């Protein structure tokens, strides 16, 4: 997770090992959720959430009960709670643009 200012300079970066993860999508959803929590703590501005996973970003923008909400419901619920506290804008980026995470 990298939190940046509007000009692109880094505020901070963090990573964490997830011990029990079903798949890469769950890892991406965890990273988004943890990044949102850190952004709430360290910034009072609206936050753009960038990810190369359109499935993970779908949790931020959809209200219906899709497969994602059924499988990752506990994570989706926590993300929805963060959406009440701050404005988060999902933005799909290419895998190349997200190379810092890979």
XYZ file of N, CA, C and O in Angstrom:
408
model
N 0.850 -1.153 0.000
C 0.000 0.000 0.000
C 0.897 1.217 0.000
O 1.841 1.290 0.769
N 0.615 2.141 -0.888
C 1.363 3.388 -0.958
C 0.362 4.532 -0.885
O -0.582 4.582 -1.668
N 0.564 5.433 0.071
C -0.260 6.627 0.185
C 0.552 7.791 -0.346
O 1.668 8.045 0.108
N -0.011 8.468 -1.356
C 0.704 9.570 -2.013
C -0.084 10.862 -1.918
O -1.298 10.853 -1.798
N 0.639 11.967 -2.008
C 0.014 13.279 -2.093
C -0.484 13.493 -3.520
O -0.211 12.696 -4.414
N -1.206 14.590 -3.727
C -1.732 14.887 -5.068
C -0.634 15.010 -6.111
O -0.830 14.689 -7.276
N 0.555 15.476 -5.714
C 1.649 15.641 -6.671
C 2.415 14.339 -6.924
O 3.377 14.322 -7.676
N 2.013 13.249 -6.260
C 2.638 11.951 -6.474
C 3.715 11.596 -5.470
O 4.183 10.462 -5.444
N 4.121 12.533 -4.634
C 5.148 12.220 -3.640
C 4.569 11.296 -2.561
O 3.392 11.366 -2.231
N 5.399 10.450 -2.024
C 4.952 9.434 -1.079
C 4.793 10.004 0.326
O 5.682 10.672 0.831
N 3.655 9.711 0.947
C 3.451 10.032 2.357
C 4.013 8.871 3.180
O 4.788 9.066 4.095
N 3.615 7.664 2.861
C 4.211 6.476 3.448
C 3.841 5.258 2.619
O 2.934 5.291 1.797
N 4.572 4.185 2.863
C 4.297 2.903 2.209
C 4.300 1.827 3.286
O 5.013 1.932 4.283
N 3.488 0.820 3.087
C 3.402 -0.255 4.075
C 3.100 -1.565 3.369
O 2.552 -1.581 2.276
N 3.482 -2.644 4.012
C 3.114 -3.963 3.509
C 2.864 -4.876 4.697
O 3.273 -4.597 5.816
N 2.187 -5.949 4.412
C 1.853 -6.900 5.467
C 1.703 -8.277 4.842
O 1.179 -8.420 3.749
N 2.121 -9.279 5.546
C 1.960 -10.655 5.098
C 0.605 -11.168 5.570
O 0.258 -11.029 6.743
N -0.152 -11.749 4.664
C -1.442 -12.343 5.008
C -1.233 -13.862 5.051
O -0.910 -14.479 4.040
N -1.416 -14.452 6.216
C -1.076 -15.853 6.408
C -2.027 -16.824 5.729
O -1.601 -17.787 5.130
N -3.306 -16.609 5.839
C -4.280 -17.536 5.260
C -5.130 -16.790 4.242
O -6.022 -16.038 4.602
N -4.831 -17.014 2.996
C -5.491 -16.285 1.923
C -5.970 -17.292 0.884
O -5.209 -18.158 0.454
N -7.220 -17.171 0.470
C -7.795 -18.106 -0.492
C -7.173 -17.928 -1.876
O -6.814 -18.888 -2.535
N -7.043 -16.675 -2.300
C -6.547 -16.404 -3.647
C -6.002 -14.975 -3.732
O -6.016 -14.234 -2.749
N -5.532 -14.615 -4.910
C -4.963 -13.285 -5.112
C -6.003 -12.186 -4.931
O -5.691 -11.092 -4.450
N -7.246 -12.472 -5.272
C -8.305 -11.478 -5.114
C -8.512 -11.133 -3.645
O -8.646 -9.964 -3.287
N -8.494 -12.136 -2.790
C -8.635 -11.856 -1.365
C -7.473 -11.005 -0.855
O -7.670 -10.086 -0.061
N -6.266 -11.284 -1.319
C -5.106 -10.486 -0.927
C -5.268 -9.038 -1.377
O -4.957 -8.102 -0.635
N -5.769 -8.841 -2.588
C -5.981 -7.481 -3.106
C -7.052 -6.745 -2.300
O -6.901 -5.572 -1.978
N -8.128 -7.439 -1.947
C -9.191 -6.825 -1.153
C -8.666 -6.459 0.232
O -8.957 -5.380 0.753
N -7.863 -7.333 0.831
C -7.238 -7.019 2.118
C -6.371 -5.766 2.003
O -6.403 -4.893 2.877
N -5.567 -5.688 0.951
C -4.687 -4.538 0.764
C -5.487 -3.251 0.616
O -5.134 -2.216 1.195
N -6.571 -3.303 -0.136
C -7.419 -2.118 -0.303
C -8.020 -1.715 1.035
O -7.988 -0.539 1.421
N -8.531 -2.683 1.771
C -9.154 -2.405 3.067
C -8.142 -1.795 4.042
O -8.417 -0.794 4.701
N -6.961 -2.367 4.139
C -5.949 -1.856 5.047
C -5.448 -0.489 4.603
O -5.183 0.389 5.430
N -5.332 -0.298 3.298
C -4.935 1.011 2.782
C -5.966 2.083 3.103
O -5.625 3.219 3.442
N -7.237 1.722 3.002
C -8.300 2.671 3.342
C -8.227 3.051 4.817
O -8.371 4.223 5.178
N -7.977 2.072 5.680
C -7.870 2.350 7.118
C -6.704 3.288 7.400
O -6.832 4.246 8.178
N -5.573 3.055 6.767
C -4.413 3.925 6.956
C -4.648 5.320 6.397
O -4.225 6.319 6.981
N -5.321 5.395 5.264
C -5.607 6.705 4.663
C -6.512 7.532 5.574
O -6.328 8.740 5.708
N -7.474 6.886 6.221
C -8.353 7.598 7.154
C -7.547 8.160 8.315
O -7.783 9.270 8.775
N -6.551 7.414 8.778
C -5.726 7.849 9.903
C -4.766 8.977 9.543
O -4.454 9.811 10.382
N -4.279 9.001 8.301
C -3.189 9.902 7.944
C -3.559 11.022 6.987
O -2.693 11.807 6.595
N -4.805 11.099 6.587
C -5.205 12.131 5.634
C -6.674 12.469 5.844
O -7.456 11.611 6.246
N -7.015 13.711 5.578
C -8.422 14.092 5.667
C -8.992 14.463 4.301
O -10.083 14.993 4.200
N -8.257 14.158 3.258
C -8.678 14.450 1.886
C -9.403 13.245 1.280
O -9.238 12.126 1.745
N -10.176 13.487 0.225
C -10.730 12.350 -0.519
C -9.581 11.485 -1.045
O -8.507 11.984 -1.347
N -9.805 10.187 -1.147
C -8.745 9.254 -1.499
C -9.101 8.521 -2.781
O -10.213 8.019 -2.923
N -8.151 8.456 -3.698
C -8.301 7.661 -4.913
C -7.669 6.304 -4.637
O -6.498 6.221 -4.288
N -8.451 5.253 -4.760
C -7.973 3.891 -4.533
C -7.633 3.293 -5.892
O -8.517 3.053 -6.697
N -6.349 3.077 -6.137
C -5.909 2.518 -7.405
C -5.614 1.034 -7.230
O -4.983 0.633 -6.261
N -6.075 0.249 -8.179
C -5.804 -1.183 -8.167
C -5.835 -1.698 -9.594
O -6.517 -1.131 -10.452
N -5.096 -2.774 -9.836
C -5.167 -3.402 -11.154
C -6.218 -4.513 -11.175
O -6.364 -5.213 -12.159
N -6.985 -4.645 -10.093
C -8.031 -5.660 -10.013
C -9.411 -5.011 -10.069
O -9.868 -4.409 -9.099
N -10.077 -5.159 -11.199
C -11.424 -4.589 -11.322
C -12.408 -5.306 -10.394
O -13.352 -4.702 -9.909
N -12.161 -6.583 -10.130
C -13.031 -7.316 -9.207
C -12.930 -6.761 -7.789
O -13.941 -6.618 -7.098
N -11.737 -6.463 -7.347
C -11.561 -5.904 -6.000
C -12.179 -4.512 -5.908
O -12.829 -4.176 -4.916
N -12.012 -3.704 -6.939
C -12.582 -2.355 -6.934
C -14.103 -2.374 -6.993
O -14.754 -1.427 -6.560
N -14.673 -3.464 -7.508
C -16.131 -3.565 -7.613
C -16.796 -3.504 -6.242
O -17.929 -3.029 -6.123
N -16.116 -3.943 -5.223
C -16.675 -3.894 -3.870
C -16.900 -2.452 -3.431
O -17.849 -2.156 -2.718
N -16.047 -1.532 -3.871
C -16.199 -0.129 -3.497
C -17.377 0.527 -4.184
O -17.973 1.448 -3.636
N -17.704 0.072 -5.381
C -18.687 0.800 -6.164
C -20.036 0.099 -6.335
O -20.950 0.690 -6.876
N -20.167 -1.140 -5.857
C -21.444 -1.833 -6.065
C -22.165 -2.050 -4.742
O -21.549 -2.215 -3.700
N -23.480 -2.046 -4.824
C -24.318 -2.287 -3.652
C -25.010 -3.642 -3.701
O -25.592 -4.071 -2.725
N -24.971 -4.292 -4.858
C -25.684 -5.565 -4.971
C -24.852 -6.709 -4.390
O -23.657 -6.594 -4.200
N -25.525 -7.819 -4.112
C -24.849 -8.983 -3.556
C -24.322 -9.851 -4.697
O -24.988 -10.754 -5.161
N -23.139 -9.556 -5.132
C -22.517 -10.344 -6.185
C -21.762 -11.506 -5.550
O -21.744 -11.689 -4.340
N -21.094 -12.293 -6.364
C -20.267 -13.391 -5.875
C -19.206 -12.873 -4.913
O -18.901 -13.495 -3.904
N -18.653 -11.692 -5.206
C -17.620 -11.123 -4.341
C -18.141 -10.875 -2.936
O -17.465 -11.140 -1.951
N -19.362 -10.341 -2.859
C -19.927 -10.044 -1.552
C -20.252 -11.319 -0.778
O -20.219 -11.331 0.447
N -20.581 -12.381 -1.485
C -20.889 -13.634 -0.811
C -19.623 -14.311 -0.283
O -19.590 -14.814 0.832
N -18.567 -14.308 -1.074
C -17.328 -14.975 -0.681
C -16.524 -14.123 0.300
O -15.982 -14.638 1.270
N -16.472 -12.825 0.062
C -15.653 -11.928 0.875
C -16.519 -10.935 1.647
O -16.170 -9.772 1.815
N -17.654 -11.411 2.136
C -18.623 -10.531 2.789
C -18.085 -9.780 3.983
O -18.378 -8.601 4.171
N -17.261 -10.439 4.801
C -16.709 -9.768 5.974
C -15.790 -8.617 5.584
O -15.791 -7.561 6.222
N -15.023 -8.794 4.521
C -14.145 -7.720 4.044
C -14.962 -6.611 3.384
O -14.681 -5.428 3.565
N -15.970 -7.001 2.613
C -16.834 -6.017 1.957
C -17.541 -5.146 2.986
O -17.660 -3.932 2.799
N -17.986 -5.742 4.077
C -18.675 -4.977 5.119
C -17.748 -3.943 5.749
O -18.150 -2.797 6.003
N -16.504 -4.330 5.984
C -15.553 -3.374 6.566
C -15.230 -2.245 5.589
O -15.143 -1.079 5.968
N -15.088 -2.581 4.323
C -14.834 -1.556 3.308
C -16.018 -0.598 3.221
O -15.838 0.619 3.136
N -17.233 -1.124 3.245
C -18.434 -0.259 3.200
C -18.468 0.687 4.397
O -18.897 1.837 4.277
N -18.000 0.239 5.555
C -17.953 1.117 6.736
C -16.960 2.262 6.517
O -17.217 3.399 6.928
N -15.851 2.003 5.863
C -14.882 3.056 5.564
C -15.447 4.069 4.571
O -15.114 5.250 4.627
N -16.310 3.599 3.675
C -16.901 4.500 2.680
C -17.819 5.541 3.328
O -18.066 6.595 2.750
N -18.320 5.245 4.508
C -19.166 6.196 5.232
C -18.314 7.307 5.842
O -18.726 8.469 5.906
N -17.105 6.972 6.250
C -16.212 7.912 6.942
C -15.552 8.895 5.979
O -15.404 10.067 6.284
N -15.174 8.425 4.803
C -14.392 9.240 3.865
C -14.799 8.926 2.454
O -15.278 7.835 2.158
N -14.556 9.848 1.573
C -14.825 9.615 0.154
C -13.636 8.881 -0.461
O -12.507 9.364 -0.409
N -13.911 7.715 -1.015
C -12.909 6.922 -1.722
C -13.375 6.744 -3.151
O -14.507 6.345 -3.402
N -12.501 7.046 -4.091
C -12.819 6.951 -5.513
C -12.031 5.785 -6.105
O -10.799 5.812 -6.117
N -12.711 4.727 -6.576
C -11.987 3.605 -7.176
C -11.458 3.971 -8.562
O -12.146 4.628 -9.350
N -10.226 3.570 -8.843
C -9.610 3.846 -10.136
C -8.848 2.613 -10.596
O -7.916 2.167 -9.928
N -9.258 2.049 -11.715
C -8.591 0.882 -12.289
C -7.342 1.348 -13.016
O -7.379 2.257 -13.822
N -6.217 0.740 -12.696
C -4.959 1.031 -13.382
C -4.447 -0.266 -13.994
O -4.835 -1.362 -13.595
N -3.560 -0.133 -14.950
C -2.996 -1.333 -15.573
C -2.001 -1.990 -14.617
O -1.506 -1.372 -13.682
N -1.724 -3.236 -14.862
C -0.761 -3.956 -14.018
C 0.609 -3.278 -14.072
O 1.326 -3.223 -13.081
N 0.958 -2.719 -15.200
C 2.246 -2.020 -15.321
C 2.275 -0.799 -14.405
O 3.293 -0.524 -13.766
N 1.182 -0.050 -14.342
C 1.129 1.122 -13.475
C 1.187 0.730 -11.990
O 1.553 1.523 -11.168
N 0.819 -0.491 -11.683
C 0.804 -0.965 -10.303
C 2.015 -1.858 -10.019
O 1.982 -2.690 -9.126
N 3.088 -1.652 -10.734
C 4.259 -2.531 -10.620
C 4.907 -2.472 -9.238
O 5.583 -3.398 -8.823
N 4.679 -1.404 -8.480
C 5.245 -1.319 -7.135
C 4.674 -2.410 -6.240
O 5.317 -2.858 -5.294
N 3.490 -2.902 -6.544
C 2.838 -3.928 -5.719
C 3.187 -5.337 -6.148
O 2.859 -6.294 -5.471
N 3.849 -5.484 -7.270
C 4.117 -6.849 -7.785
C 5.585 -7.141 -7.815
O 6.428 -6.427 -7.993
